[in-house]
Coordinates of C-alpha atoms in Angstrom, one line a residue:
Chain A
M1091 CA 79.9 110.0 98.6
N1092 CA 77.4 112.5 97.3
I1093 CA 77.9 116.0 99.3
K1094 CA 74.3 117.2 99.0
D1095 CA 72.4 117.0 102.6
K1096 CA 75.3 115.7 104.2
V1097 CA 76.3 117.3 107.8
F1098 CA 80.0 118.7 108.0
V1099 CA 81.6 120.2 110.8
V1100 CA 84.4 122.2 109.7
T1101 CA 87.0 123.8 112.1
G1102 CA 89.2 126.8 111.5
A1103 CA 86.5 128.2 109.4
S1104 CA 86.5 131.9 109.7
S1105 CA 89.2 132.3 106.9
G1106 CA 91.5 130.4 104.4
I1107 CA 90.9 127.0 103.4
G1108 CA 88.2 126.0 105.8
R1109 CA 86.2 129.2 104.9
A1110 CA 86.2 128.6 100.9
L1111 CA 85.7 124.7 101.8
S1112 CA 82.6 125.6 103.7
E1113 CA 81.2 127.9 100.9
A1114 CA 81.9 125.2 98.4
L1115 CA 80.0 122.8 100.5
L1116 CA 77.0 124.7 101.0
D1117 CA 77.1 125.3 97.5
K1118 CA 76.9 121.5 96.8
G1119 CA 74.1 121.5 99.0
A1120 CA 75.7 120.4 102.6
K1121 CA 74.8 121.5 105.8
V1122 CA 77.8 123.0 107.6
Y1123 CA 78.5 123.5 111.2
A1124 CA 81.2 126.1 110.8
T1125 CA 83.5 126.7 113.8
S1126 CA 86.6 128.8 114.6
R1127 CA 87.6 131.1 117.8
S1128 CA 85.8 134.0 115.8
V1129 CA 83.8 132.5 113.0
E1130 CA 80.6 134.2 114.4
Q1131 CA 82.2 137.7 113.8
T1132 CA 82.5 136.8 110.0
S1133 CA 79.8 138.0 107.5
F1134 CA 79.4 134.5 106.3
L1135 CA 75.6 133.6 106.0
H1136 CA 73.7 130.6 104.5
A1137 CA 70.3 128.8 105.4
N1138 CA 72.3 125.6 105.8
L1139 CA 75.2 127.0 107.9
Y1140 CA 75.5 127.1 111.7
K1141 CA 78.4 129.3 113.3
K1142 CA 79.9 128.7 117.0
N1143 CA 82.8 130.2 118.1
L1144 CA 84.8 127.6 119.8
D1145 CA 88.7 127.0 120.7
V1146 CA 89.0 123.5 119.4
S1147 CA 92.6 123.1 120.9
K1148 CA 90.5 122.4 124.3
L1149 CA 89.6 118.9 124.0
D1150 CA 86.3 119.7 126.3
N1151 CA 85.1 121.9 123.4
I1152 CA 85.7 119.2 121.0
D1153 CA 83.5 116.7 123.0
W1154 CA 80.8 119.5 123.3
L1155 CA 81.2 120.3 119.3
I1156 CA 80.4 116.8 118.6
R1157 CA 77.6 116.6 120.6
D1158 CA 76.0 119.7 119.7
A1159 CA 76.4 119.4 116.0
I1160 CA 74.5 115.9 116.3
E1161 CA 71.7 117.4 118.5
R1162 CA 71.5 120.0 116.0
F1163 CA 71.9 118.3 112.6
G1164 CA 71.0 114.8 113.9
R1165 CA 74.2 113.3 112.7
I1166 CA 77.7 114.1 111.5
D1167 CA 78.7 112.9 108.1
G1168 CA 81.9 114.4 107.6
F1169 CA 84.3 116.2 110.0
I1170 CA 86.8 118.4 108.4
A1171 CA 89.7 119.0 110.9
N1172 CA 91.2 122.1 109.2
A1173 CA 92.3 124.4 112.0
G1174 CA 96.0 124.9 112.5
F1175 CA 98.8 127.4 112.4
A1176 CA 102.5 127.6 112.2
Y1177 CA 105.4 129.7 113.7
Y1178 CA 108.0 130.6 111.3
E1179 CA 111.0 130.9 113.5
I1180 CA 114.4 129.8 114.5
L1181 CA 114.5 127.7 117.5
E1182 CA 117.6 128.9 119.6
E1183 CA 115.9 128.5 123.1
A1184 CA 113.8 126.1 124.6
N1185 CA 110.5 127.3 124.8
A1186 CA 107.9 124.7 126.1
D1187 CA 105.0 127.1 125.1
H1188 CA 105.7 127.1 121.5
I1189 CA 106.1 123.4 121.4
D1190 CA 102.5 122.8 123.3
T1191 CA 100.5 125.5 121.6
I1192 CA 101.2 124.1 118.0
F1193 CA 101.0 120.3 119.2
N1194 CA 97.8 121.1 120.9
L1195 CA 96.0 122.6 117.9
N1196 CA 97.4 121.0 115.1
T1197 CA 98.2 117.4 116.3
R1198 CA 96.4 116.6 119.6
S1199 CA 93.1 118.1 118.9
V1200 CA 92.9 116.3 115.4
I1201 CA 94.1 113.0 116.7
Y1202 CA 91.4 113.5 119.4
S1203 CA 88.6 114.4 117.2
A1204 CA 89.2 111.4 114.8
V1205 CA 88.9 108.9 117.8
K1206 CA 85.9 110.8 119.1
M1207 CA 84.1 110.7 115.7
R1208 CA 85.0 107.0 115.6
E1209 CA 83.7 106.5 119.1
F1210 CA 80.3 108.0 118.2
H1211 CA 80.1 106.3 115.0
R1212 CA 81.5 102.7 115.9
D1213 CA 79.1 100.8 113.7
E1214 CA 77.8 103.7 111.1
P1215 CA 79.7 105.2 108.2
F1216 CA 81.6 108.4 108.7
R1217 CA 84.3 110.5 107.4
F1218 CA 87.1 112.3 108.6
V1219 CA 89.1 114.6 106.6
A1220 CA 92.4 116.2 108.3
I1221 CA 94.1 119.2 106.5
L1222 CA 97.8 118.2 106.4
S1223 CA 100.5 119.7 104.4
G1224 CA 103.3 118.9 101.9
A1225 CA 105.1 119.8 105.0
S1226 CA 104.5 116.4 106.3
F1227 CA 106.3 114.7 103.7
V1228 CA 109.2 117.4 103.2
S1229 CA 110.3 119.5 106.4
M1230 CA 110.4 123.3 105.6
P1231 CA 113.2 125.7 106.8
G1232 CA 112.0 127.8 109.7
H1233 CA 109.0 125.3 110.1
A1234 CA 110.6 122.6 112.3
L1235 CA 107.8 122.5 114.8
Y1236 CA 104.8 122.9 112.2
S1237 CA 106.5 120.1 109.9
A1238 CA 106.7 118.2 113.0
T1239 CA 102.9 118.4 113.9
K1240 CA 102.1 117.7 110.2
A1241 CA 104.3 114.5 110.1
A1242 CA 102.8 113.4 113.4
L1243 CA 99.1 113.4 111.6
R1244 CA 100.5 111.7 108.7
G1245 CA 101.7 108.9 110.8
F1246 CA 98.9 108.9 112.7
F1247 CA 96.2 108.7 109.9
D1248 CA 98.5 106.0 108.1
G1249 CA 98.3 104.0 111.2
Y1250 CA 95.0 104.7 112.3
R1251 CA 93.4 103.5 108.9
H1252 CA 94.7 100.0 109.6
E1253 CA 92.3 100.1 112.7
L1254 CA 89.1 100.7 110.7
F1255 CA 87.5 97.7 109.2
R1256 CA 84.6 99.2 107.5
K1257 CA 84.6 100.5 103.9
D1258 CA 82.3 103.3 104.8
Q1259 CA 84.7 104.8 107.3
I1260 CA 86.9 106.6 105.4
L1261 CA 89.8 108.7 106.7
H1262 CA 90.9 111.7 104.2
T1263 CA 94.1 113.4 104.5
V1264 CA 94.9 116.2 102.4
Y1265 CA 98.2 117.7 101.5
P1266 CA 98.3 121.3 100.6
V1267 CA 101.4 123.0 99.6
A1268 CA 101.7 126.9 100.4
T1269 CA 98.4 128.6 100.0
E1270 CA 97.3 132.0 99.6
T1271 CA 95.6 132.5 103.3
E1272 CA 96.3 134.2 106.6
F1273 CA 98.9 131.6 107.2
F1274 CA 102.0 133.3 106.4
N1275 CA 100.8 136.4 108.3
V1276 CA 100.0 134.4 111.5
A1277 CA 103.5 132.6 111.2
N1278 CA 105.3 136.0 110.8
Q1279 CA 106.9 134.8 107.4
D1280 CA 107.1 137.9 105.3
R1281 CA 108.0 136.4 102.0
K1282 CA 105.7 133.8 100.7
P1283 CA 107.1 130.6 99.1
W1284 CA 106.5 130.3 95.6
P1285 CA 104.5 128.3 94.0
I1286 CA 101.5 129.5 96.0
Q1287 CA 97.9 127.7 95.6
T1288 CA 94.6 129.8 95.9
V1289 CA 92.0 128.5 98.7
T1290 CA 89.9 127.2 95.8
T1291 CA 92.3 125.0 94.1
Y1292 CA 92.0 122.8 97.1
P1293 CA 91.9 118.7 96.2
T1294 CA 88.5 117.4 96.8
P1295 CA 88.8 114.1 97.9
L1296 CA 85.0 114.0 98.6
A1297 CA 83.6 114.9 95.2
Chain B
M952 CA 133.9 111.7 115.6
D953 CA 136.2 109.9 118.3
I954 CA 134.1 108.6 120.9
K955 CA 137.1 108.3 123.6
D956 CA 136.9 110.6 126.2
K957 CA 133.4 112.3 125.3
V958 CA 130.6 112.8 127.4
F959 CA 127.6 111.4 126.7
V960 CA 124.0 111.7 128.2
V961 CA 121.6 108.5 127.5
T962 CA 118.0 108.7 128.4
G963 CA 116.1 105.5 128.9
A964 CA 119.3 103.8 129.7
S965 CA 118.0 100.9 132.1
S966 CA 117.3 98.5 129.6
G967 CA 117.1 97.9 126.0
I968 CA 118.9 100.1 123.3
G969 CA 119.8 102.9 126.0
H970 CA 121.5 100.0 128.1
A971 CA 123.4 98.3 125.3
L972 CA 124.6 101.6 123.8
S973 CA 125.7 103.0 127.1
E974 CA 127.7 99.8 127.9
A975 CA 129.2 100.0 124.1
L976 CA 130.0 103.7 124.9
L977 CA 131.8 102.9 128.1
D978 CA 134.0 100.2 126.2
K979 CA 134.8 102.8 123.7
G980 CA 136.3 104.9 126.6
A981 CA 133.6 107.5 126.8
K982 CA 132.1 108.7 130.2
V983 CA 128.2 108.2 130.1
Y984 CA 125.6 109.9 132.4
A985 CA 122.7 107.4 132.1
T986 CA 119.2 108.2 133.1
S987 CA 115.8 106.6 133.6
R988 CA 113.3 106.4 136.1
S989 CA 114.9 103.6 137.4
V990 CA 118.4 103.2 136.3
E991 CA 120.0 103.5 139.6
Q992 CA 118.5 99.9 140.7
A993 CA 120.0 98.7 137.4
S994 CA 123.4 96.2 138.3
F995 CA 125.3 98.3 135.7
V996 CA 128.4 99.8 137.0
H997 CA 131.6 101.3 135.4
T998 CA 134.0 104.1 136.7
N999 CA 133.1 106.2 133.8
L1000 CA 129.3 105.7 134.4
Y1001 CA 127.1 108.2 136.6
K1002 CA 123.5 107.0 136.9
K1003 CA 120.6 108.9 137.9
N1004 CA 116.4 108.4 138.1
L1005 CA 114.7 110.8 136.4
D1006 CA 111.5 111.0 134.2
V1007 CA 112.4 112.9 131.6
S1008 CA 109.0 113.3 130.3
K1009 CA 108.8 116.4 132.8
L1010 CA 110.6 119.2 131.1
D1011 CA 112.0 120.6 134.2
N1012 CA 113.9 117.4 134.6
V1013 CA 115.3 117.7 131.3
D1014 CA 116.7 121.3 132.1
W1015 CA 118.1 120.0 135.3
L1016 CA 119.6 116.8 133.8
I1017 CA 121.4 119.0 131.5
R1018 CA 122.6 121.6 134.1
D1019 CA 123.6 118.5 136.2
A1020 CA 125.6 116.7 133.2
I1021 CA 127.5 119.7 132.5
E1022 CA 128.6 120.5 136.3
R1023 CA 129.5 117.0 136.8
F1024 CA 131.4 116.4 133.4
G1025 CA 132.4 119.9 132.4
R1026 CA 130.2 119.3 129.3
I1027 CA 127.9 117.5 127.2
D1028 CA 129.4 116.3 123.7
V1029 CA 126.4 114.0 122.7
F1030 CA 123.0 113.7 124.0
I1031 CA 121.2 110.6 123.2
A1032 CA 117.5 110.6 123.4
N1033 CA 116.4 107.2 123.7
A1034 CA 113.6 107.0 126.1
G1035 CA 110.3 106.0 124.4
F1036 CA 107.6 103.6 124.7
A1037 CA 104.4 102.4 122.7
Y1038 CA 100.9 101.4 123.1
Y1039 CA 99.8 98.3 121.2
E1040 CA 95.9 99.0 121.0
I1041 CA 93.0 100.1 119.0
L1042 CA 91.7 103.2 119.4
D1043 CA 88.0 103.2 119.8
E1044 CA 87.5 105.7 122.4
A1045 CA 89.1 108.9 122.6
N1046 CA 91.3 108.9 125.5
A1047 CA 93.5 112.2 126.1
N1048 CA 95.6 110.4 128.4
H1049 CA 97.0 108.0 125.9
I1050 CA 97.8 110.7 123.9
D1051 CA 99.4 112.9 126.3
S1052 CA 101.5 110.4 128.0
I1053 CA 103.1 109.0 124.7
F1054 CA 103.5 112.5 122.9
N1055 CA 105.3 114.0 126.1
L1056 CA 107.7 111.3 126.4
N1057 CA 108.3 110.4 122.8
T1058 CA 108.1 113.8 121.0
R1059 CA 107.7 116.8 123.4
S1060 CA 110.6 115.8 125.5
V1061 CA 112.9 115.0 122.8
I1062 CA 112.2 118.2 120.8
Y1063 CA 112.6 120.4 124.1
S1064 CA 116.2 118.6 124.8
A1065 CA 117.5 119.2 121.4
V1066 CA 116.4 122.8 121.6
K1067 CA 117.9 123.1 124.9
V1068 CA 121.1 121.5 124.1
R1069 CA 121.6 123.8 121.0
E1070 CA 120.4 126.9 123.3
L1071 CA 123.7 125.9 125.8
Y1072 CA 125.8 125.1 122.9
K1073 CA 125.0 128.1 120.6
N1074 CA 128.7 128.5 119.3
K1075 CA 130.0 125.1 120.3
P1076 CA 130.2 121.6 118.8
F1077 CA 127.5 119.3 119.9
R1078 CA 125.9 116.1 118.9
F1079 CA 122.1 115.4 119.4
V1080 CA 121.0 111.7 118.4
A1081 CA 117.1 111.1 118.5
I1082 CA 116.3 107.3 118.4
L1083 CA 113.3 106.8 116.0
S1084 CA 112.0 104.2 114.6
G1085 CA 111.2 102.5 111.3
A1086 CA 107.5 103.3 112.2
S1087 CA 108.4 107.1 111.3
F1088 CA 108.5 106.0 107.9
V1089 CA 105.7 103.2 107.7
S1090 CA 102.9 103.5 110.4
M1091 CA 102.2 100.1 111.8
P1092 CA 98.9 98.7 112.6
G1093 CA 98.0 99.1 116.4
H1094 CA 100.5 101.5 116.6
A1095 CA 98.9 104.5 115.3
L1096 CA 99.9 107.0 118.2
Y1097 CA 103.4 105.4 118.6
S1098 CA 103.7 105.9 114.5
S1099 CA 102.9 109.4 114.9
T1100 CA 105.1 110.4 117.7
K1101 CA 108.0 109.0 115.7
A1102 CA 106.9 110.5 112.7
A1103 CA 106.8 114.0 114.5
L1104 CA 110.3 113.6 115.3
R1105 CA 111.3 113.1 111.9
G1106 CA 109.5 116.1 110.5
F1107 CA 111.0 117.9 113.4
F1108 CA 114.6 117.1 112.8
D1109 CA 114.6 117.0 109.1
G1110 CA 113.4 120.6 109.4
Y1111 CA 115.5 121.6 112.4
R1112 CA 118.5 120.5 110.4
H1113 CA 117.9 123.5 108.1
E1114 CA 118.4 125.6 111.4
L1115 CA 121.9 124.6 112.3
F1116 CA 124.6 126.4 110.5
R1117 CA 127.6 124.7 111.8
K1118 CA 129.1 121.5 110.6
D1119 CA 130.4 120.4 114.1
Q1120 CA 126.5 120.7 115.4
I1121 CA 125.1 117.5 114.0
L1122 CA 121.6 116.1 114.5
H1123 CA 121.7 112.2 114.4
T1124 CA 118.3 110.4 113.8
V1125 CA 118.5 106.5 113.9
Y1126 CA 115.7 104.4 112.5
P1127 CA 115.7 100.9 114.1
V1128 CA 112.9 98.2 113.1
A1129 CA 111.6 95.8 115.7
T1130 CA 114.2 95.1 118.4
E1131 CA 114.5 92.4 121.0
T1132 CA 113.8 94.8 124.2
E1133 CA 111.2 95.4 126.8
F1134 CA 109.4 97.4 124.3
F1135 CA 106.8 94.8 123.1
N1136 CA 106.0 94.0 126.9
V1137 CA 105.3 97.4 127.6
A1138 CA 103.3 97.9 124.9
N1139 CA 101.3 94.8 125.8
Q1140 CA 102.1 93.2 122.5
D1141 CA 102.6 89.4 122.8
R1142 CA 103.2 88.6 119.3
K1143 CA 106.5 90.2 118.2
P1144 CA 107.0 90.9 114.6
W1145 CA 109.5 89.6 112.2
P1146 CA 112.2 90.2 111.5
I1147 CA 113.5 91.2 114.9
Q1148 CA 116.9 93.0 115.7
T1149 CA 119.3 92.3 118.5
V1150 CA 119.9 95.7 120.8
T1151 CA 123.8 95.1 119.9
T1152 CA 123.1 95.4 115.9
V1153 CA 121.2 98.5 117.0
S1154 CA 124.0 100.2 119.3
N1155 CA 126.9 99.0 116.7
A1156 CA 125.1 100.8 113.9
I1157 CA 124.7 104.0 116.3
I1158 CA 128.6 103.9 117.2
K1159 CA 129.4 103.4 113.5
G1160 CA 127.0 106.3 112.6
L1161 CA 128.6 108.4 115.1
E1162 CA 132.2 107.9 114.2
K1163 CA 131.3 108.5 110.6
D1164 CA 129.4 111.4 111.3
K1165 CA 126.2 109.9 109.6
E1166 CA 123.0 112.0 110.1
H1167 CA 120.4 109.4 109.1
I1168 CA 121.4 106.1 111.0
H1169 CA 119.6 102.8 109.6
P1170 CA 120.3 99.6 111.8
S1171 CA 118.4 97.5 109.5
K1172 CA 119.8 97.7 105.7
L1173 CA 117.2 95.3 104.7
F1174 CA 114.3 98.0 106.1
K1175 CA 116.1 100.7 104.2
F1176 CA 116.5 98.9 101.0
A1177 CA 112.7 97.9 101.2
H1178 CA 111.7 101.2 102.0
T1179 CA 113.7 102.9 99.3
F1180 CA 113.4 100.4 96.5
M1181 CA 110.6 97.7 97.3
P1182 CA 107.8 99.8 98.7
W1183 CA 105.2 96.9 97.4
A1184 CA 107.3 94.6 99.9
L1185 CA 106.3 96.6 102.7
K1186 CA 102.8 96.7 101.7
I1187 CA 102.6 93.0 101.5
Y1188 CA 104.1 93.0 105.1
L1189 CA 101.7 95.6 106.4
W1190 CA 98.8 93.7 104.8
R1191 CA 99.9 90.7 107.0
E1192 CA 100.4 92.8 110.3
R1193 CA 97.2 94.6 109.5
R1194 CA 95.4 90.9 109.5
I1195 CA 97.0 90.0 112.6
F1196 CA 96.1 92.9 114.6
Q1197 CA 92.3 92.9 112.8
R1198 CA 92.0 89.0 114.2
K1199 CA 93.3 90.2 117.7
H1200 CA 90.9 92.9 118.0
V1201 CA 87.8 92.6 116.1
N1202 CA 87.4 88.8 116.3
G1203 CA 88.7 88.8 119.7
N1204 CA 86.3 91.5 120.9
N1205 CA 83.4 89.7 119.1
K1206 CA 84.0 86.5 121.2
Q1207 CA 83.8 88.5 124.2
D1208 CA 80.5 90.0 123.2
K1209 CA 79.0 86.6 122.4
Q1210 CA 80.1 85.2 126.0

């Protein structure tokens, strides 16, 4: 696809891969609806950029986000589900809280967004990009829950591809390895793994 | 491990793999705490069997179940998380309900149970057996959510194994392929896939796996072989399943539209 003049929604856009990707898309001439819980506070400006603070782990917000982006830009060509986080921990005590928080954002919200995009574009082309992780193939020590959420997405999209019958409705899944972002601070993992990528070396399935 | 006199908790025990496995364990001299939403109504009786109706998709019930089993039998040697189900559907409308129901039972409850068993057995031996599926490796057409819940479990247990540091604390994951149970009726899938296994094949494989301390248990040698050495054969299989699925859902829907 040609990125110029296309409308993209990017979640988790205030930092890391989401931020770098939004900038790269804008450079290529795209229009970007960027969202995260705090994206409006970032000093990230562009004529074709719209920023909105939203917590996409709440499904009502996804419904609202997709409707709002379509109202504002007329359509959504690509939805990039990038928001996600990890705990780096040893699971010694059963804690429903951690299970629910990470699955709600990393898995449930992404699956729901993909199906919602399809619902809105039943007979039209669309792209959905889910940022997974190398951990969806190889589970990492200390990241059991994170690996589970990403493996769930891989299982889902591998299956969901069988349910789309138009060649112009494409599900992209991205498998970054450790990337130089806030990820490891949020996960409370002081030692970053090696090798580590920069946010600008993200694979570009859309190019 | 030797199964005789060991205490097993089995979820989803009223039918299918859970039922067959409970019977096989009792035959081997084990004590079984069997649970499901309707196991008490099942005509399934044995001196070493205790049955209790519980919905393990609620985490409070998991806490209660583990406490009750320990009170009743003194300990739990092996927890077998077998309860699970599937939807066979085309996802063309966003439906939080389906996502939540299937993840709550198939994934959330299993992960929570595994960590809970570990919490109670911090410095003691235990086994946890999770019944996954071949779909945790290869996502099936019409089973996007189900495949996702099972892939999540595979991701979780492959990671969680790194967090157990005792040789006598073992996480077993079982990967049955299509099995002759109520599964396909519940999923509303009228055409069962081929090849299909019996519950006896699966329960025998699990018992053998437990006895030999195998972490990864593949009841279908054919699937394991194909998945490891002949990925192209699985692609052909998937292509066929996809066509069947497409014919049912897309052409079927179009016919309804015309009427």
